[in-house]
Amino acid sequence: MNILITGSAGFVGKNLVENLKTIRDGKNQTRPGLQIDEIYGYDLGSNLEQLDEYCAKADFVFNLAGVNRPEDPAEFMEGNYGFAGRLLKCLKKHGNKAPVMLSSSVQAALTGRFGTSEYGLSKRDGEELFFRYGEEMGVRVFVYRFPNLAGKWVRPNYNSAVGTFCHNIANDLPITVNDPKTELELLFIDDLIDEMYDALEGHPHRAEYPGLGEEFDGIVYDGLTPKPCVSGRYCYAPLTHKVTLGYLVDCLQKFKTQPETLLMPCLAPGSFEKKLYSMYLSYLPKEKAVSDLRMNCDERGSFTELLKTMDHGQFSVNISRPGVTKGQHWHNTKWEIFIVVSGHGLIQERKIGTDEVLEFEVTGEKIQAIYMLPGYIHNIINLSKTENLVTLMWANEVFDPTHPDTFYEPV
């Protein structure tokens, strides 16, 4: 399959091109039904001869090209409607009946605050052009109305508030939030790419867009929300996130302070927070891609906290010098896992009130997880006379100095 992507240097285009390459090159095998041969990228630096060549060879077309912030509003129609017309004319010239996808916008609904949007008007005209082309040529047409898009490589200070906030906060620049209660609907790029794969495989998610105030199944629609429908005229990416600007900024501020607090917020699989954090990190300047950790050092070695979590405890690394014994304490409900990654040591545990000592000889040559049991006094001894003992430690709760739950007693 040969794939043509117009607007290939833009945010969506760049992400799509790079992800299609992983399928083409066999690095991504999650879509075994997709066989990709050539990827044709067309953008501002390309010429019409290339477009003609690509239109003759393409087996699928993603039309992502468009104008959204021109100096002259008249450019909306030329960039969004005019180019779409040239693309379809070129495909028609070659009798190419490849499926075509159009990147449109919810603004094309021309409802609510978008009722007089020149951008929305140009997108709406582009949609109708594609629908007419599909009927005339008997071609499958996939028209997507995207909400706000988010993810790595969004251009900041352009047309994405999320991109601007991520960039500015990561680079210690000011941001302006006029109304923190303003709600955004965000479609993250990885979820969009998954939907693009579905379209390539011939089974996009389809929908209709009920008008403002129309009610179906007890839901009153706003003109901007898709109603899933197997035979729908439009297509849509089903996984989006609705959040307020205030909450979004609060999340970003927590991400920014994580290197100092070591506290990693809850990042549930598929959650908005997990996706936003990935986006935020893509804007970090070089000097912030490294963070010094506080090493607590003494004659025995060092102990360094690595990471704290909201609901899964904390991680630390302990370095013991030759012959040193550390620990010699017990906990009530706190429990830990010790994993020796370098050196040779002995872990001992003794249940309170008994004389029996459990012993585990550990080495970096054989990685094992040893559980420090609640109510058991425990220690770790470096058996080497020359090498440090390096142990990764996990505790089920973040250390609380006001309630340490740690009581000294030798094994």
PDB file of C-alpha atoms in Angstrom, residues 34-206:
ATOM      1  CA  LEU A  34      -1.347  -3.306   7.146  1.00  0.00           C
ATOM      2  CA  GLN A  35       1.283  -3.677   4.432  1.00  0.00           C
ATOM      3  CA  ILE A  36       2.899  -0.302   3.780  1.00  0.00           C
ATOM      4  CA  ASP A  37       5.245   0.118   0.848  1.00  0.00           C
ATOM      5  CA  GLU A  38       5.717   3.839   0.154  1.00  0.00           C
ATOM      6  CA  ILE A  39       4.896   6.922   2.211  1.00  0.00           C
ATOM      7  CA  TYR A  40       4.554  10.087   0.124  1.00  0.00           C
ATOM      8  CA  GLY A  41       4.818  13.293   2.118  1.00  0.00           C
ATOM      9  CA  TYR A  42       3.509  16.506   0.538  1.00  0.00           C
ATOM     10  CA  ASP A  43       3.858  19.905   2.193  1.00  0.00           C
ATOM     11  CA  LEU A  44       4.708  23.539   1.525  1.00  0.00           C
ATOM     12  CA  GLY A  45       8.155  22.669   0.193  1.00  0.00           C
ATOM     13  CA  SER A  46       6.728  20.239  -2.372  1.00  0.00           C
ATOM     14  CA  ASN A  47       5.677  21.055  -5.932  1.00  0.00           C
ATOM     15  CA  LEU A  48       2.657  20.244  -8.084  1.00  0.00           C
ATOM     16  CA  GLU A  49       4.644  17.759 -10.161  1.00  0.00           C
ATOM     17  CA  GLN A  50       5.220  15.711  -7.033  1.00  0.00           C
ATOM     18  CA  LEU A  51       1.542  15.925  -6.120  1.00  0.00           C
ATOM     19  CA  ASP A  52       0.643  14.654  -9.581  1.00  0.00           C
ATOM     20  CA  GLU A  53       3.059  11.739  -9.242  1.00  0.00           C
ATOM     21  CA  TYR A  54       1.815  10.826  -5.779  1.00  0.00           C
ATOM     22  CA  CYS A  55      -1.849  11.016  -6.805  1.00  0.00           C
ATOM     23  CA  ALA A  56      -1.173   8.534  -9.583  1.00  0.00           C
ATOM     24  CA  LYS A  57       0.397   5.986  -7.225  1.00  0.00           C
ATOM     25  CA  ALA A  58      -1.439   6.407  -3.902  1.00  0.00           C
ATOM     26  CA  ASP A  59      -3.636   3.644  -2.511  1.00  0.00           C
ATOM     27  CA  PHE A  60      -4.834   5.815   0.392  1.00  0.00           C
ATOM     28  CA  VAL A  61      -4.805   9.587   0.886  1.00  0.00           C
ATOM     29  CA  PHE A  62      -4.674  11.499   4.165  1.00  0.00           C
ATOM     30  CA  ASN A  63      -5.446  15.148   3.461  1.00  0.00           C
ATOM     31  CA  LEU A  64      -4.074  16.907   6.542  1.00  0.00           C
ATOM     32  CA  ALA A  65      -3.033  20.089   4.744  1.00  0.00           C
ATOM     33  CA  GLY A  66      -4.785  23.247   5.808  1.00  0.00           C
ATOM     34  CA  VAL A  67      -4.574  26.819   7.033  1.00  0.00           C
ATOM     35  CA  ASN A  68      -5.727  27.769  10.511  1.00  0.00           C
ATOM     36  CA  ARG A  69      -4.001  31.057  11.405  1.00  0.00           C
ATOM     37  CA  PRO A  70      -3.367  33.101   8.255  1.00  0.00           C
ATOM     38  CA  GLU A  71      -2.510  36.789   8.243  1.00  0.00           C
ATOM     39  CA  ASP A  72      -5.403  37.374   5.821  1.00  0.00           C
ATOM     40  CA  PRO A  73      -8.710  35.574   6.626  1.00  0.00           C
ATOM     41  CA  ALA A  74      -9.248  35.146   2.881  1.00  0.00           C
ATOM     42  CA  GLU A  75      -6.471  32.545   2.982  1.00  0.00           C
ATOM     43  CA  PHE A  76      -8.761  30.218   4.906  1.00  0.00           C
ATOM     44  CA  MET A  77     -10.776  29.405   1.813  1.00  0.00           C
ATOM     45  CA  GLU A  78      -7.739  28.995  -0.430  1.00  0.00           C
ATOM     46  CA  GLY A  79      -5.784  26.873   2.029  1.00  0.00           C
ATOM     47  CA  ASN A  80      -8.629  24.645   3.187  1.00  0.00           C
ATOM     48  CA  TYR A  81     -11.039  24.539   0.259  1.00  0.00           C
ATOM     49  CA  GLY A  82      -8.841  25.479  -2.688  1.00  0.00           C
ATOM     50  CA  PHE A  83      -6.091  22.934  -2.054  1.00  0.00           C
ATOM     51  CA  ALA A  84      -8.625  20.189  -1.355  1.00  0.00           C
ATOM     52  CA  GLY A  85     -10.116  20.871  -4.768  1.00  0.00           C
ATOM     53  CA  ARG A  86      -6.722  20.595  -6.492  1.00  0.00           C
ATOM     54  CA  LEU A  87      -5.968  17.347  -4.672  1.00  0.00           C
ATOM     55  CA  LEU A  88      -9.253  15.721  -5.677  1.00  0.00           C
ATOM     56  CA  LYS A  89      -8.943  16.987  -9.248  1.00  0.00           C
ATOM     57  CA  CYS A  90      -5.519  15.401  -9.486  1.00  0.00           C
ATOM     58  CA  LEU A  91      -6.804  12.057  -8.182  1.00  0.00           C
ATOM     59  CA  LYS A  92      -9.709  12.225 -10.613  1.00  0.00           C
ATOM     60  CA  LYS A  93      -7.355  12.954 -13.500  1.00  0.00           C
ATOM     61  CA  HIS A  94      -5.582   9.664 -12.877  1.00  0.00           C
ATOM     62  CA  GLY A  95      -8.800   7.762 -12.281  1.00  0.00           C
ATOM     63  CA  ASN A  96      -7.479   6.923  -8.833  1.00  0.00           C
ATOM     64  CA  LYS A  97     -10.266   5.639  -6.597  1.00  0.00           C
ATOM     65  CA  ALA A  98      -8.160   5.358  -3.454  1.00  0.00           C
ATOM     66  CA  PRO A  99      -9.999   6.109  -0.186  1.00  0.00           C
ATOM     67  CA  VAL A 100      -9.491   9.701   0.936  1.00  0.00           C
ATOM     68  CA  MET A 101      -9.476  11.112   4.458  1.00  0.00           C
ATOM     69  CA  LEU A 102     -10.129  14.772   5.270  1.00  0.00           C
ATOM     70  CA  SER A 103      -8.917  16.472   8.408  1.00  0.00           C
ATOM     71  CA  SER A 104     -11.736  18.863   9.288  1.00  0.00           C
ATOM     72  CA  SER A 105     -12.680  20.586  12.539  1.00  0.00           C
ATOM     73  CA  VAL A 106     -15.602  20.790  14.948  1.00  0.00           C
ATOM     74  CA  GLN A 107     -15.733  24.438  13.906  1.00  0.00           C
ATOM     75  CA  ALA A 108     -17.231  23.219  10.627  1.00  0.00           C
ATOM     76  CA  ALA A 109     -20.461  22.615  12.570  1.00  0.00           C
ATOM     77  CA  LEU A 110     -20.910  26.426  12.524  1.00  0.00           C
ATOM     78  CA  THR A 111     -22.763  26.356  15.798  1.00  0.00           C
ATOM     79  CA  GLY A 112     -22.374  28.152  19.120  1.00  0.00           C
ATOM     80  CA  ARG A 113     -19.226  30.267  19.275  1.00  0.00           C
ATOM     81  CA  PHE A 114     -18.231  28.937  15.847  1.00  0.00           C
ATOM     82  CA  GLY A 115     -21.339  30.240  14.092  1.00  0.00           C
ATOM     83  CA  THR A 116     -19.476  32.928  12.117  1.00  0.00           C
ATOM     84  CA  SER A 117     -16.036  31.303  11.949  1.00  0.00           C
ATOM     85  CA  GLU A 118     -14.369  31.879   8.578  1.00  0.00           C
ATOM     86  CA  TYR A 119     -12.130  28.942   9.388  1.00  0.00           C
ATOM     87  CA  GLY A 120     -15.218  26.829  10.072  1.00  0.00           C
ATOM     88  CA  LEU A 121     -16.839  27.972   6.829  1.00  0.00           C
ATOM     89  CA  SER A 122     -13.767  26.948   4.816  1.00  0.00           C
ATOM     90  CA  LYS A 123     -13.714  23.578   6.550  1.00  0.00           C
ATOM     91  CA  ARG A 124     -17.448  23.050   5.951  1.00  0.00           C
ATOM     92  CA  ASP A 125     -17.027  23.793   2.232  1.00  0.00           C
ATOM     93  CA  GLY A 126     -14.088  21.381   2.130  1.00  0.00           C
ATOM     94  CA  GLU A 127     -16.231  18.665   3.699  1.00  0.00           C
ATOM     95  CA  GLU A 128     -18.976  19.092   1.121  1.00  0.00           C
ATOM     96  CA  LEU A 129     -16.386  18.996  -1.667  1.00  0.00           C
ATOM     97  CA  PHE A 130     -15.148  15.628  -0.401  1.00  0.00           C
ATOM     98  CA  PHE A 131     -18.652  14.227   0.003  1.00  0.00           C
ATOM     99  CA  ARG A 132     -19.555  15.215  -3.574  1.00  0.00           C
ATOM    100  CA  TYR A 133     -16.316  13.702  -4.844  1.00  0.00           C
ATOM    101  CA  GLY A 134     -17.064  10.441  -3.040  1.00  0.00           C
ATOM    102  CA  GLU A 135     -20.544  10.204  -4.570  1.00  0.00           C
ATOM    103  CA  GLU A 136     -19.341  11.117  -8.061  1.00  0.00           C
ATOM    104  CA  MET A 137     -16.327   8.772  -8.124  1.00  0.00           C
ATOM    105  CA  GLY A 138     -17.695   5.952  -5.968  1.00  0.00           C
ATOM    106  CA  VAL A 139     -14.812   6.481  -3.554  1.00  0.00           C
ATOM    107  CA  ARG A 140     -14.783   5.874   0.192  1.00  0.00           C
ATOM    108  CA  VAL A 141     -14.484   9.226   1.967  1.00  0.00           C
ATOM    109  CA  PHE A 142     -13.544   9.622   5.644  1.00  0.00           C
ATOM    110  CA  VAL A 143     -14.290  13.110   6.982  1.00  0.00           C
ATOM    111  CA  TYR A 144     -13.094  13.734  10.549  1.00  0.00           C
ATOM    112  CA  ARG A 145     -14.088  16.753  12.632  1.00  0.00           C
ATOM    113  CA  PHE A 146     -11.297  17.094  15.159  1.00  0.00           C
ATOM    114  CA  PRO A 147     -11.614  18.856  18.516  1.00  0.00           C
ATOM    115  CA  ASN A 148      -8.500  20.393  20.117  1.00  0.00           C
ATOM    116  CA  LEU A 149      -5.486  18.241  19.324  1.00  0.00           C
ATOM    117  CA  ALA A 150      -2.689  17.574  21.806  1.00  0.00           C
ATOM    118  CA  GLY A 151       0.542  15.617  22.098  1.00  0.00           C
ATOM    119  CA  LYS A 152       4.237  15.809  21.315  1.00  0.00           C
ATOM    120  CA  TRP A 153       5.358  18.271  18.632  1.00  0.00           C
ATOM    121  CA  VAL A 154       2.364  20.611  18.912  1.00  0.00           C
ATOM    122  CA  ARG A 155       3.621  24.035  17.931  1.00  0.00           C
ATOM    123  CA  PRO A 156       3.453  26.381  20.952  1.00  0.00           C
ATOM    124  CA  ASN A 157       2.248  29.961  20.799  1.00  0.00           C
ATOM    125  CA  TYR A 158       0.310  29.198  17.636  1.00  0.00           C
ATOM    126  CA  ASN A 159      -3.132  27.623  17.774  1.00  0.00           C
ATOM    127  CA  SER A 160      -2.919  25.290  20.771  1.00  0.00           C
ATOM    128  CA  ALA A 161      -3.372  26.572  24.309  1.00  0.00           C
ATOM    129  CA  VAL A 162      -2.224  23.202  25.639  1.00  0.00           C
ATOM    130  CA  GLY A 163       0.955  23.331  23.561  1.00  0.00           C
ATOM    131  CA  THR A 164       1.623  26.874  24.736  1.00  0.00           C
ATOM    132  CA  PHE A 165       1.063  26.005  28.394  1.00  0.00           C
ATOM    133  CA  CYS A 166       3.313  22.927  28.194  1.00  0.00           C
ATOM    134  CA  HIS A 167       6.086  24.852  26.463  1.00  0.00           C
ATOM    135  CA  ASN A 168       5.930  27.912  28.697  1.00  0.00           C
ATOM    136  CA  ILE A 169       5.725  26.057  31.994  1.00  0.00           C
ATOM    137  CA  ALA A 170       8.535  23.698  30.984  1.00  0.00           C
ATOM    138  CA  ASN A 171      10.683  26.707  30.053  1.00  0.00           C
ATOM    139  CA  ASP A 172       9.782  28.911  33.051  1.00  0.00           C
ATOM    140  CA  LEU A 173       7.797  31.358  30.914  1.00  0.00           C
ATOM    141  CA  PRO A 174       4.563  33.051  32.026  1.00  0.00           C
ATOM    142  CA  ILE A 175       1.108  31.827  31.012  1.00  0.00           C
ATOM    143  CA  THR A 176      -2.252  33.554  30.961  1.00  0.00           C
ATOM    144  CA  VAL A 177      -5.498  31.820  31.948  1.00  0.00           C
ATOM    145  CA  ASN A 178      -8.479  34.107  31.448  1.00  0.00           C
ATOM    146  CA  ASP A 179     -11.082  31.686  32.776  1.00  0.00           C
ATOM    147  CA  PRO A 180      -9.902  28.515  34.567  1.00  0.00           C
ATOM    148  CA  LYS A 181     -13.427  27.068  34.261  1.00  0.00           C
ATOM    149  CA  THR A 182     -13.247  26.994  30.469  1.00  0.00           C
ATOM    150  CA  GLU A 183     -13.623  23.399  29.319  1.00  0.00           C
ATOM    151  CA  LEU A 184     -11.540  21.866  26.530  1.00  0.00           C
ATOM    152  CA  GLU A 185     -12.117  18.629  24.674  1.00  0.00           C
ATOM    153  CA  LEU A 186      -8.722  17.145  23.831  1.00  0.00           C
ATOM    154  CA  LEU A 187      -7.810  14.444  21.362  1.00  0.00           C
ATOM    155  CA  PHE A 188      -4.272  13.184  21.966  1.00  0.00           C
ATOM    156  CA  ILE A 189      -2.148  12.316  18.982  1.00  0.00           C
ATOM    157  CA  ASP A 190      -1.555   8.658  19.878  1.00  0.00           C
ATOM    158  CA  ASP A 191      -5.307   8.055  20.082  1.00  0.00           C
ATOM    159  CA  LEU A 192      -5.743   9.848  16.769  1.00  0.00           C
ATOM    160  CA  ILE A 193      -3.027   7.713  15.154  1.00  0.00           C
ATOM    161  CA  ASP A 194      -4.860   4.568  16.301  1.00  0.00           C
ATOM    162  CA  GLU A 195      -7.985   5.860  14.581  1.00  0.00           C
ATOM    163  CA  MET A 196      -5.983   6.604  11.427  1.00  0.00           C
ATOM    164  CA  TYR A 197      -4.850   2.982  11.448  1.00  0.00           C
ATOM    165  CA  ASP A 198      -8.499   1.929  11.726  1.00  0.00           C
ATOM    166  CA  ALA A 199      -9.299   4.050   8.685  1.00  0.00           C
ATOM    167  CA  LEU A 200      -6.430   2.472   6.736  1.00  0.00           C
ATOM    168  CA  GLU A 201      -7.805  -0.948   7.620  1.00  0.00           C
ATOM    169  CA  GLY A 202     -11.227   0.131   6.349  1.00  0.00           C
ATOM    170  CA  HIS A 203     -13.149   0.258   9.630  1.00  0.00           C
ATOM    171  CA  PRO A 204     -13.145   3.833  10.940  1.00  0.00           C
ATOM    172  CA  HIS A 205     -15.543   4.863  13.697  1.00  0.00           C
ATOM    173  CA  ARG A 206     -18.534   6.580  12.096  1.00  0.00           C
TER     174      ARG A 206
END
